[in-house]
mmCIF file of C-alpha atoms in Angstrom:
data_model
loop_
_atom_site.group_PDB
_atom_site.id
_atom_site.type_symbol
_atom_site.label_atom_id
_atom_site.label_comp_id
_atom_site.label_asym_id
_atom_site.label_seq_id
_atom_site.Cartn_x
_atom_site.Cartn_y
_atom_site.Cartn_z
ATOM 1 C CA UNK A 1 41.079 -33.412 -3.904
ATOM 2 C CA UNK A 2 37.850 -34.261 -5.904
ATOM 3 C CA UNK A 3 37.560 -33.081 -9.414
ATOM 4 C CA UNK A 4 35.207 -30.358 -9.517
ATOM 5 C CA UNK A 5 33.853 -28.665 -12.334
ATOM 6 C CA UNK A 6 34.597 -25.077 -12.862
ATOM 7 C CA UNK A 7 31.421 -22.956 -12.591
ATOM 8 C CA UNK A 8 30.257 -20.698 -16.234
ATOM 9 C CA UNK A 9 27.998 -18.112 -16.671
ATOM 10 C CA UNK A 10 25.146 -17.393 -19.174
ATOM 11 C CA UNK A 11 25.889 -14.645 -21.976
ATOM 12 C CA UNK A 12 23.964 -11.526 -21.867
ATOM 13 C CA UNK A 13 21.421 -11.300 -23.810
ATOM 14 C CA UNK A 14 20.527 -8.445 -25.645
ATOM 15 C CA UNK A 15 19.077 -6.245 -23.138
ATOM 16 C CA UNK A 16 21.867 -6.772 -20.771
ATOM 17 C CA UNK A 17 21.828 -3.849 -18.260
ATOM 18 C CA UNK A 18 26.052 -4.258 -17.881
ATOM 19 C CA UNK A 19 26.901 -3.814 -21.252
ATOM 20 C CA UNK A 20 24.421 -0.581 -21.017
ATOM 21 C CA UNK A 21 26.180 0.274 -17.685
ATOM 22 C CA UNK A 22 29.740 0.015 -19.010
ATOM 23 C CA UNK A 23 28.873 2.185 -21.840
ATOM 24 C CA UNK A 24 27.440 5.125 -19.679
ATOM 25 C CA UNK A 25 30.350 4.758 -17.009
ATOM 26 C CA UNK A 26 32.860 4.718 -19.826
ATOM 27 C CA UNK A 27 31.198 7.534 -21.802
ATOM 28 C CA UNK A 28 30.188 10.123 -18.217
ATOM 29 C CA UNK A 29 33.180 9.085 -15.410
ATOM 30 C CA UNK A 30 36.082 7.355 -17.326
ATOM 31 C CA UNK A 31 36.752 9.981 -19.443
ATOM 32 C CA UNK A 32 38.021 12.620 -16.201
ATOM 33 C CA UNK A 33 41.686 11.405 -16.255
ATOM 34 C CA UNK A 34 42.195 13.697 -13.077
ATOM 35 C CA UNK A 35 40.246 11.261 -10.849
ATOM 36 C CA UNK A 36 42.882 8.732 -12.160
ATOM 37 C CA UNK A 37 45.539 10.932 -11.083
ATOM 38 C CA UNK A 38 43.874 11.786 -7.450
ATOM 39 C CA UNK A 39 44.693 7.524 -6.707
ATOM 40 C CA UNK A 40 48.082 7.899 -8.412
ATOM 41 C CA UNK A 41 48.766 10.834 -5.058
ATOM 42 C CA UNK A 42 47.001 9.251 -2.583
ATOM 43 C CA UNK A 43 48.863 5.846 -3.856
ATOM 44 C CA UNK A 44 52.268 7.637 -3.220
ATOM 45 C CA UNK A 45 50.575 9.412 0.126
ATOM 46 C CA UNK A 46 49.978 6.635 1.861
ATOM 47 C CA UNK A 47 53.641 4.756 0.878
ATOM 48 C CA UNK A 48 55.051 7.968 2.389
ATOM 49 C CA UNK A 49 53.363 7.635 5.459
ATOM 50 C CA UNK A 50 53.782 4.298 6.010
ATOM 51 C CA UNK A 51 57.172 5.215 5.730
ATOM 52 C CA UNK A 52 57.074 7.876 7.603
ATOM 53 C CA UNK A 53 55.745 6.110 10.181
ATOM 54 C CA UNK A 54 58.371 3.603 10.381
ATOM 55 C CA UNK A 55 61.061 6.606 10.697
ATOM 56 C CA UNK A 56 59.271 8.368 13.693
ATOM 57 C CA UNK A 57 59.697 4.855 15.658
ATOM 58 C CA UNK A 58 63.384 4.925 15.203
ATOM 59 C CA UNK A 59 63.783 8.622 16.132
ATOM 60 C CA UNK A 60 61.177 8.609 18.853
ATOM 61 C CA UNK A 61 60.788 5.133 19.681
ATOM 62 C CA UNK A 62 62.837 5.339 23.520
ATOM 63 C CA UNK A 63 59.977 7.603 24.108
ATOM 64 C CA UNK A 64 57.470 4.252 25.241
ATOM 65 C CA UNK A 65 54.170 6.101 24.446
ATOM 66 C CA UNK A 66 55.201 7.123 20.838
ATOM 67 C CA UNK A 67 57.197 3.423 20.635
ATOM 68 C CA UNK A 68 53.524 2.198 20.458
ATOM 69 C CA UNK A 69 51.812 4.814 19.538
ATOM 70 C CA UNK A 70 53.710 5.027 15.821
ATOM 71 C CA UNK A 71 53.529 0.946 15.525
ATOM 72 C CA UNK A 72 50.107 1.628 16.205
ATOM 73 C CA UNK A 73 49.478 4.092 13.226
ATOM 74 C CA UNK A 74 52.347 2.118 11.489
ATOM 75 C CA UNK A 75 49.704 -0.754 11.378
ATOM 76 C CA UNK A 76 46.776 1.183 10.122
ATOM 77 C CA UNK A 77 48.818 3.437 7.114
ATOM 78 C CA UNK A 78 49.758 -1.195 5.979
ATOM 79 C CA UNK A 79 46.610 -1.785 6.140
ATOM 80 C CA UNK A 80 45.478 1.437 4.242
ATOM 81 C CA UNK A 81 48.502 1.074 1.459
ATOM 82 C CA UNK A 82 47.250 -2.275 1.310
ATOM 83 C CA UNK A 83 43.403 -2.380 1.083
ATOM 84 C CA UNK A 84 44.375 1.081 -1.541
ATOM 85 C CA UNK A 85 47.010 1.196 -3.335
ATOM 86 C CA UNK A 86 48.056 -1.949 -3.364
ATOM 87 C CA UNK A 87 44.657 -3.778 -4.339
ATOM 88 C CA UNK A 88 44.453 -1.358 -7.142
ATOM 89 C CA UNK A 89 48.064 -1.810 -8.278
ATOM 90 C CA UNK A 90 46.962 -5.629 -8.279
ATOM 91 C CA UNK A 91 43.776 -5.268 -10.554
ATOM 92 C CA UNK A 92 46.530 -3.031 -12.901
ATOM 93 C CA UNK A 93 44.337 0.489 -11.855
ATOM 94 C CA UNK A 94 47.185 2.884 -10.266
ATOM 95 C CA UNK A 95 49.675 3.415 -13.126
ATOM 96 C CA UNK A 96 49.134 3.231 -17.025
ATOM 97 C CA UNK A 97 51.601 1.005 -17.400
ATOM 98 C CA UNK A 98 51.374 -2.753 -16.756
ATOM 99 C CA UNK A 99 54.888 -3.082 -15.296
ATOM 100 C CA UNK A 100 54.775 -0.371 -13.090
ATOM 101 C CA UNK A 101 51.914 -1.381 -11.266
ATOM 102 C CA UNK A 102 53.954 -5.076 -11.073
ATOM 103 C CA UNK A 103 56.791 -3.647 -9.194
ATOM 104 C CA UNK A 104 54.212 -1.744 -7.090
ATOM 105 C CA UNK A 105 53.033 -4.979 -5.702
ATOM 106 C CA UNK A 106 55.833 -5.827 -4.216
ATOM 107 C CA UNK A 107 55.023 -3.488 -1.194
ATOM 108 C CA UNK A 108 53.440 -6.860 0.026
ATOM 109 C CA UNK A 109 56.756 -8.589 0.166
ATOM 110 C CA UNK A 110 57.538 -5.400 2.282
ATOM 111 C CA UNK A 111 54.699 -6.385 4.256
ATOM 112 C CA UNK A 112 56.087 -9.984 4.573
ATOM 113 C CA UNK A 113 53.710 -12.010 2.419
ATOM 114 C CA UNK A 114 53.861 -12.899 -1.453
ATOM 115 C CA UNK A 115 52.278 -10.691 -4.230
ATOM 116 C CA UNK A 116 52.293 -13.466 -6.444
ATOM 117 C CA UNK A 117 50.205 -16.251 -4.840
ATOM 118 C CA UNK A 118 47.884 -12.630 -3.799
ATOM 119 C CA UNK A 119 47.250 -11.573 -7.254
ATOM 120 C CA UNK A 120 46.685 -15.237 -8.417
ATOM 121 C CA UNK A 121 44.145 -15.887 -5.361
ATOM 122 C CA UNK A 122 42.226 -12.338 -5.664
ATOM 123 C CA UNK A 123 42.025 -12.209 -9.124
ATOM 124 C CA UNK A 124 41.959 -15.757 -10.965
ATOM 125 C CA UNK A 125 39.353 -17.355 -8.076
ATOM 126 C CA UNK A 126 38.036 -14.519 -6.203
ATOM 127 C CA UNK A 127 36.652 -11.796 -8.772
ATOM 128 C CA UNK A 128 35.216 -14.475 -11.308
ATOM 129 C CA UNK A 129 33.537 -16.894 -8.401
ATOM 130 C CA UNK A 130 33.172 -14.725 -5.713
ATOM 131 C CA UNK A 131 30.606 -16.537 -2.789
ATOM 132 C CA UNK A 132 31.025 -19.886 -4.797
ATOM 133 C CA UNK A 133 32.302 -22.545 -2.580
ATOM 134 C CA UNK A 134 35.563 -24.209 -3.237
ATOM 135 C CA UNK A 135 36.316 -21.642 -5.742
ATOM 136 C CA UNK A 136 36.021 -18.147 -3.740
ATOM 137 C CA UNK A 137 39.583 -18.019 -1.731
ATOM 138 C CA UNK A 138 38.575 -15.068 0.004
ATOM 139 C CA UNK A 139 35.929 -17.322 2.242
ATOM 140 C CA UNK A 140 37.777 -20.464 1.663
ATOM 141 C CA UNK A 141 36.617 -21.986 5.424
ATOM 142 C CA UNK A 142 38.956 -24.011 7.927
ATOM 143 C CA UNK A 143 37.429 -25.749 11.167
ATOM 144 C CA UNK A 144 37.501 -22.835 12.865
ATOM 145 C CA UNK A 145 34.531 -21.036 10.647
ATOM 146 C CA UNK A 146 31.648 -22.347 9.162
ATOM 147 C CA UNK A 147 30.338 -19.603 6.960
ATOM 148 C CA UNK A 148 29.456 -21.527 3.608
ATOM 149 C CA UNK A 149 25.461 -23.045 4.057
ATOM 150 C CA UNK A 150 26.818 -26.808 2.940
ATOM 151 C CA UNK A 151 29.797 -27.012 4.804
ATOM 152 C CA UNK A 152 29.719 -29.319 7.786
ATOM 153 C CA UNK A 153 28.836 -28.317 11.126
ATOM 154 C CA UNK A 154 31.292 -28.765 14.100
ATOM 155 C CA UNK A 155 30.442 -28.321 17.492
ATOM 156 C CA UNK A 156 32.843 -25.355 18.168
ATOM 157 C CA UNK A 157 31.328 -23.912 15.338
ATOM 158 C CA UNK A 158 28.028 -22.822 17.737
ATOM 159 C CA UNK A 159 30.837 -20.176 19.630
ATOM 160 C CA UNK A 160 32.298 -18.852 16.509
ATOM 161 C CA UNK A 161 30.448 -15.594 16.851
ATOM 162 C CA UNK A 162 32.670 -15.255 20.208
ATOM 163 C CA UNK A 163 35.922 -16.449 19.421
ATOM 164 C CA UNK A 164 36.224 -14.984 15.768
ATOM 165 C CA UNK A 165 35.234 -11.745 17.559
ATOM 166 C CA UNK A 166 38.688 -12.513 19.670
ATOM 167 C CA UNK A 167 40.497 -14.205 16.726
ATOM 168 C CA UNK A 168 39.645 -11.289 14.291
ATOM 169 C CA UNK A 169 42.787 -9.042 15.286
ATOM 170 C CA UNK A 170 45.119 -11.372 14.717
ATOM 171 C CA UNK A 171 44.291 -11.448 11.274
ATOM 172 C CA UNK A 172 47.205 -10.459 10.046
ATOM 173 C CA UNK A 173 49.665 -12.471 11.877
ATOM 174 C CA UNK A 174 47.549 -15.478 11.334
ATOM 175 C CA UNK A 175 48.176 -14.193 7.251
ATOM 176 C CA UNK A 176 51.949 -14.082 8.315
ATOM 177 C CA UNK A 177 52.964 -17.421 9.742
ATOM 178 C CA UNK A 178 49.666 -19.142 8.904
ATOM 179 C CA UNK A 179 47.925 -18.729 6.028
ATOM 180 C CA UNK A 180 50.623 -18.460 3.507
ATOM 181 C CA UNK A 181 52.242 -21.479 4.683
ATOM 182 C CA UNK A 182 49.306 -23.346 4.283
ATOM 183 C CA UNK A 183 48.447 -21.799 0.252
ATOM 184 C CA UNK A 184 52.507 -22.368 0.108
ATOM 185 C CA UNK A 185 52.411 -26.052 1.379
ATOM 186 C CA UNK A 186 49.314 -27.278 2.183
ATOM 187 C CA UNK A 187 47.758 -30.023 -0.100
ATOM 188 C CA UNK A 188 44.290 -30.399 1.772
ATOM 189 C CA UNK A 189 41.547 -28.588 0.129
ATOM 190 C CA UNK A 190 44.048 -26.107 -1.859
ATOM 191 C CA UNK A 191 42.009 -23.853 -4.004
ATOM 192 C CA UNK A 192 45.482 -22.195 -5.411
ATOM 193 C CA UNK A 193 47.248 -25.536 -6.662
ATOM 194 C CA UNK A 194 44.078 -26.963 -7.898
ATOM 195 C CA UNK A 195 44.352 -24.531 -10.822
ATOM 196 C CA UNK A 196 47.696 -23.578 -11.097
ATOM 197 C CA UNK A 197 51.353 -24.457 -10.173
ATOM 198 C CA UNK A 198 52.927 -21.917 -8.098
ATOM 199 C CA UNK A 199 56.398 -21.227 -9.829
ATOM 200 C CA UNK A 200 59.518 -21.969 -7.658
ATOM 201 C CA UNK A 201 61.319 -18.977 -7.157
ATOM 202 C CA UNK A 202 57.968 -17.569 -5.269
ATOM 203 C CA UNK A 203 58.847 -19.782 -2.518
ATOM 204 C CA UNK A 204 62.537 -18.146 -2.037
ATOM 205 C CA UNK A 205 60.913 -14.932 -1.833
ATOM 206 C CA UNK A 206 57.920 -15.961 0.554
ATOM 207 C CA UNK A 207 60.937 -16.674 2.787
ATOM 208 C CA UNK A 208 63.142 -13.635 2.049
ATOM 209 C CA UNK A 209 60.291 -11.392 2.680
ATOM 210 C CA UNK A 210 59.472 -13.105 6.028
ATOM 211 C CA UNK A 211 62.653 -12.555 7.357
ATOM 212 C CA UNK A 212 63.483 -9.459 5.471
ATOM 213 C CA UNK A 213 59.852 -7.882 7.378
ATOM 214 C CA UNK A 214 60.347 -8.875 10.945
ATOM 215 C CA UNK A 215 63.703 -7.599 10.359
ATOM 216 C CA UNK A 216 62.921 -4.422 9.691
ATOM 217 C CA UNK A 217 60.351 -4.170 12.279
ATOM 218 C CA UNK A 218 61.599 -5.750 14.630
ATOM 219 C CA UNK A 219 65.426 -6.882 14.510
ATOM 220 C CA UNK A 220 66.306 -3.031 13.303
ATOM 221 C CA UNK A 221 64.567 -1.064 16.149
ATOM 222 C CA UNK A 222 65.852 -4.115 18.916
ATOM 223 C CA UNK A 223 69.550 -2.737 17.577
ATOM 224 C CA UNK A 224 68.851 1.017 17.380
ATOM 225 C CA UNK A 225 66.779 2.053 20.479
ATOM 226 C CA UNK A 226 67.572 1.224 24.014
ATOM 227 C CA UNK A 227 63.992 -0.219 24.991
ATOM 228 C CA UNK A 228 64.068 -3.497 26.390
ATOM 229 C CA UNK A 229 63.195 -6.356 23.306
ATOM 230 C CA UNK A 230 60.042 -6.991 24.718
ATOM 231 C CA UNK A 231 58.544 -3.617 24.530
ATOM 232 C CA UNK A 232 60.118 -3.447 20.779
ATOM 233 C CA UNK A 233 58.233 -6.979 20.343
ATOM 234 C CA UNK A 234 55.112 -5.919 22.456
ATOM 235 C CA UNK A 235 54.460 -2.796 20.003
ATOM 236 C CA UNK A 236 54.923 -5.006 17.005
ATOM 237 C CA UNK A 237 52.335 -6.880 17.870
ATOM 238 C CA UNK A 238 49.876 -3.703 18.867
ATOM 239 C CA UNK A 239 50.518 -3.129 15.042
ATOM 240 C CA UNK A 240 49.278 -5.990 13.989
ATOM 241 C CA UNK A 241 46.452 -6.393 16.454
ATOM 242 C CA UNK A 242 45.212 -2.455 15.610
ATOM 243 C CA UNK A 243 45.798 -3.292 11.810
ATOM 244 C CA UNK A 244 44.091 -6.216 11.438
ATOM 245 C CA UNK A 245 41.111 -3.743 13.523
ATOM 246 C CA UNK A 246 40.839 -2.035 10.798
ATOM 247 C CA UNK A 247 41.085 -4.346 7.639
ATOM 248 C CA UNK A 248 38.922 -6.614 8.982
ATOM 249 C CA UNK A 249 36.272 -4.123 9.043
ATOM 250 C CA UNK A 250 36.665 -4.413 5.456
ATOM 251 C CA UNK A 251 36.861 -8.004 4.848
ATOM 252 C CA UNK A 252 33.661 -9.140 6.189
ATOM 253 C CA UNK A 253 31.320 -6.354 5.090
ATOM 254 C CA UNK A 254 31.369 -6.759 1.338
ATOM 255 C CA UNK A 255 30.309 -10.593 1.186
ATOM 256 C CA UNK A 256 29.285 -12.568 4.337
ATOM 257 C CA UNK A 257 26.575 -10.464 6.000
ATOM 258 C CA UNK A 258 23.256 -12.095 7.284
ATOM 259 C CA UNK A 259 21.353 -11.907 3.884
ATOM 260 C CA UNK A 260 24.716 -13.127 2.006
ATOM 261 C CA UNK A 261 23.703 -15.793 -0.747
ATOM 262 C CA UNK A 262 26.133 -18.366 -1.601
ATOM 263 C CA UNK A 263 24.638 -20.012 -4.991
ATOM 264 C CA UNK A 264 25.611 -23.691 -5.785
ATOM 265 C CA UNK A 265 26.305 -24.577 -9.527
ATOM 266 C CA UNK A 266 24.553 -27.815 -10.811
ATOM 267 C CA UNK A 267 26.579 -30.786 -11.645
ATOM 268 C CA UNK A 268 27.393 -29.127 -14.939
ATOM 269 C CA UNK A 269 28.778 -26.045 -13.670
ATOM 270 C CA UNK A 270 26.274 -23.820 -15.656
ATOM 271 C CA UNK A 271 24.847 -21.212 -13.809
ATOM 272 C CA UNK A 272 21.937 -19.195 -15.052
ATOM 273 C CA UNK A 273 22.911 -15.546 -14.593
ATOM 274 C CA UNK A 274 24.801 -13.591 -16.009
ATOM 275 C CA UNK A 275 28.784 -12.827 -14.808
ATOM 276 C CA UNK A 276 27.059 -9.304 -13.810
ATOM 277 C CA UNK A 277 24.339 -10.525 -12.043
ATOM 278 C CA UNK A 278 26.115 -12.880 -9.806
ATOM 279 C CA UNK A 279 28.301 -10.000 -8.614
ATOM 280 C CA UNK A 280 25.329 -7.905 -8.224
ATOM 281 C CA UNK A 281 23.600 -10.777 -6.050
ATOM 282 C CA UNK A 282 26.943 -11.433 -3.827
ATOM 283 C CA UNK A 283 28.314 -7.659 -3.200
ATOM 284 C CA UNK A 284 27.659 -5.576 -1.494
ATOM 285 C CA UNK A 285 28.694 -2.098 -0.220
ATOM 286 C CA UNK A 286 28.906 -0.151 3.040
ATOM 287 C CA UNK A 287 29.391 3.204 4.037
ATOM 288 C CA UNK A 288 29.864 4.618 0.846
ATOM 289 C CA UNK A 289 28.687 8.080 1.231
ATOM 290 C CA UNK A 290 31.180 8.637 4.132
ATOM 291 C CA UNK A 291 34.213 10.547 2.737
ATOM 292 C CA UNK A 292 36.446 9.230 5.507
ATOM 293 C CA UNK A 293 35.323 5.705 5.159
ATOM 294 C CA UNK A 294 36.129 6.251 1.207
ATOM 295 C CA UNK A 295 39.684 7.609 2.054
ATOM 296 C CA UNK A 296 40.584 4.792 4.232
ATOM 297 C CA UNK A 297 39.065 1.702 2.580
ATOM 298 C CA UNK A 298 39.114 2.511 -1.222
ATOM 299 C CA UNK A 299 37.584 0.243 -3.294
ATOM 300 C CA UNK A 300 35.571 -1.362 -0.511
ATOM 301 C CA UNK A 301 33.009 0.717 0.592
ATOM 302 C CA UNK A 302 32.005 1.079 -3.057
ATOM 303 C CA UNK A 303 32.715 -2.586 -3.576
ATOM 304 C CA UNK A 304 29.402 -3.098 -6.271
ATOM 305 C CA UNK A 305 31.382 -1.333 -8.617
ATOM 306 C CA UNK A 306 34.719 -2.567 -7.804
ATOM 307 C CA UNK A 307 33.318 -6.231 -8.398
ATOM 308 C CA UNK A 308 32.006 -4.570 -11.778
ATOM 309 C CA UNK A 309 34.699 -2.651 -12.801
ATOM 310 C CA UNK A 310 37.671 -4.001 -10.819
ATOM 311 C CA UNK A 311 40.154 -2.829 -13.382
ATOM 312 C CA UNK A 312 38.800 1.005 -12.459
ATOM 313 C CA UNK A 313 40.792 3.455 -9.672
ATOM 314 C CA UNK A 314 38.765 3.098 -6.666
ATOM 315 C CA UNK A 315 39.099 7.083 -6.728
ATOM 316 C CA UNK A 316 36.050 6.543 -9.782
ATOM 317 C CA UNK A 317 33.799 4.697 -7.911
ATOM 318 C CA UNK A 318 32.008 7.371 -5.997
ATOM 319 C CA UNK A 319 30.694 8.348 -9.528
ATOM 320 C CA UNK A 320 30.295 5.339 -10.835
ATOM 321 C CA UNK A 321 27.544 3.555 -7.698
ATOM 322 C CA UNK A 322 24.904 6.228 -8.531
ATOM 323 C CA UNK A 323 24.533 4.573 -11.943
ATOM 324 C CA UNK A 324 24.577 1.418 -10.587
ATOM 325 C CA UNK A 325 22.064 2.342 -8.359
ATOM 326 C CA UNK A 326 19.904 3.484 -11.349
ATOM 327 C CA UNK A 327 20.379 0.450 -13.630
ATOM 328 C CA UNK A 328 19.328 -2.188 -10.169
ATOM 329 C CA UNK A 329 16.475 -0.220 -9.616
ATOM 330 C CA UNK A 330 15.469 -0.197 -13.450
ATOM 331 C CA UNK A 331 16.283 -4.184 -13.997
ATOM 332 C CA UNK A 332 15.012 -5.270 -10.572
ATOM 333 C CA UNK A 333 18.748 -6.544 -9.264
ATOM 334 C CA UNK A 334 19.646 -6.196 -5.792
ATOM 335 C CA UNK A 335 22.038 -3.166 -4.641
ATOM 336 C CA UNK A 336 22.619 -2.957 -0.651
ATOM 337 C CA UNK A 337 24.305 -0.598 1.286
ATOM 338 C CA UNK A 338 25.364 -0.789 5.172
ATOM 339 C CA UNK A 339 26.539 1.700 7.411
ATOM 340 C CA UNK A 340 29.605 -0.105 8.784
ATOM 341 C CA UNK A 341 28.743 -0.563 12.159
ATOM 342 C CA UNK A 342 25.521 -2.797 10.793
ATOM 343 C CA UNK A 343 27.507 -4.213 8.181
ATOM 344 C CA UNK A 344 30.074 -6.283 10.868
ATOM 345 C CA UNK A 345 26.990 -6.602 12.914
ATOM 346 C CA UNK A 346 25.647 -8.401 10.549
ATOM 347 C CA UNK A 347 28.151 -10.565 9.967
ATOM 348 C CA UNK A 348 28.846 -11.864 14.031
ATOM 349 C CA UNK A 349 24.786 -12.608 13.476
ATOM 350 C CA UNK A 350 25.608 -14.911 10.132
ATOM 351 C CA UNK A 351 27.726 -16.292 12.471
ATOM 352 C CA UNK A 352 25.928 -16.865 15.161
ATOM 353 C CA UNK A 353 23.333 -19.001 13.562
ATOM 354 C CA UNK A 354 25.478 -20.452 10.995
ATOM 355 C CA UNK A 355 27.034 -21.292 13.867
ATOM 356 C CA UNK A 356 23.812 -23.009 15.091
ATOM 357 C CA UNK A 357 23.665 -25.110 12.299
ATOM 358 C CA UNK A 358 20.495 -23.271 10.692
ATOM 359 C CA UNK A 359 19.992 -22.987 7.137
ATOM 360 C CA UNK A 360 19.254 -19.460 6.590
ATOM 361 C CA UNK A 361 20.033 -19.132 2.457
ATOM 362 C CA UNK A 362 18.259 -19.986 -0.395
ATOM 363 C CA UNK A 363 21.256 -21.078 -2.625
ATOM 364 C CA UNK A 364 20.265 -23.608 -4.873
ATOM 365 C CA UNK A 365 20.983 -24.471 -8.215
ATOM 366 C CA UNK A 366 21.400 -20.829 -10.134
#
């Protein structure tokens, strides 16, 4: 893999609207310690119901319609605990203590993937270089999906907007027996390896978690209910499809819409804006005045301020995007917020004509 240089940011100067913004959020929201205590309930909530979920399908699974109907909702409460609880226990914002919210990432292993290589790929290459090519993991491309302006253009690429559109629920199996392998194993174009060496004993419990997950959901209901193992398998794979549904509703509305900009660093690495003001220029957020889109994708639909303040309880950030609002009106920074329907409409069109080979982005040198 070529050596590339790792993209900095200018210092703020002294009338630097985020250290102005961190000082109001920190003096007028982060002082309520009950909205901290509202994600620590809906943290064990949601852990419950998945859980809860998983029972009814043992009880009531020989009943077909509630078989699939409970690995239906079984699906959506993983991707809720996930896109949550989890993602805050990752960024260290559920529980006061450090180690607790540790051990609360291993409801990924649960899930079947590793909380390790997750936490290293979110927050080490993600949150600092988010939009950056080779550096943000979250839109790190394969042949399948040309999303990045300067990546090359294959001729599948002009159907992506109708295949991803049929690839998109199987998100989360492609996550399963795909995508880890390939952060795992792969040595083409690894983003993960390139700055770090993934410890040994992560790759017994990729593994263990693999099998210990289908297992669970799958081996332990085969034994326990008297539906045929197809049916068992068939509903398994309604969880997934439903699942991924819903998460990826979430994944592609924060950062890849039509107007998404997807700066270059020069040779040096040097950009010139500020850490603040790249995350202002690459986020955005969508249906954030919607209570129930709030409840079910935390720290998403306010995702400005989780870019901003990703060490903060999701449960904050309702208070914390008016002032954000404020401060990109005052210093002339960009703030956007979709309704989620327009939000993944606009991403199938930055498919479509990235797709078609057209340049729509101004992203040079920064």
């Amino acid at each position: 893999m070529e050596t590339l240089v790792k993209p900095t940011y200018k210092k703020p100067g002294p009338d630097d609207f985020f250290k102005k913004l961190q000082k109001e959020v920190q003096e007028r929201v982060l002082g309520d310690k009950r909205i901290q205590r509202r994600n620590v309930v809906k943290t064990y909530f949601l852990l419950f119901l998945y859980l809860g979920f998983y029972t009814c399908i043992l009880l009531f699974g020989n009943y077909t319609p509630l078989l699939f109907l409970f690995y239906i909702l079984l699906g959506f409460s993983m991707i809720m605990l996930f896109i949550n609880a989890f993602h805050d226990a990752a960024h260290g914002a559920v529980f006061k203590k450090r180690k607790h919210n540790q051990r609360f990432m291993y409801v990924l292993e649960f899930f079947g993937s590793n909380s390790w290589l997750w936490g290293k790929r979110h927050n080490v290459l993600h949150h600092p270089y988010p939009n950056i090519q080779h550096w943000d993991t979250d839109i790190k491309q394969s042949d399948l999906v040309r999303i990045f302006p300067d990546s090359e253009h294959l001729n599948q690429h002009r159907y992506q907007h109708i295949y991803m559109f049929l690839l998109y629920p199987l998100y989360t199996l492609n996550w399963l027996f795909i995508r880890d392998f390939k952060d795992f194993f792969g040595t083409k174009d690894n983003y993960v390896k390139r700055v770090m060496k993934i410890p040994r004993i992560e790759y017994y419990k990729l593994f263990a978690a693999k099998i210990f997950n289908l297992f669970y959901l799958v081996g332990i209901p085969i034994l326990v209910l008297s539906q045929p193992w197809y049916m068992i398998v068939f509903g398994w794979l309604c969880m997934h499809i439903f699942g991924s549904l819903l998460g990826v509703i979430a994944l592609i509305s924060t950062h890849v819409d039509e107007t998404a900009i997807f700066p270059l660093p020069p040779a040096d690495g040097k950009m010139d804006v500020t850490w603040a003001e790249h995350q202002m220029m690459v986020t955005k957020d969508f249906s954030a005045d919607s209570p129930l889109a709030n409840f079910l994708f935390g720290g998403f639909t306010h995702h400005v301020a989780h870019h901003l303040f990703p060490h903060v309880a999701h449960t904050y950030y309702p208070y914390i995007t008016p002032i954000i609002k404020r401060y990109a009106a005052e210093y002339n920074l960009p703030y956007t917020c979709y309704p989620a329907i327009k939000a993944v409409r606009s991403h199938f069109v930055l498919l479509k004509k990235q797709g078609a080979g057209e340049n729509l982005f101004q992203h040079g040198e920064l």
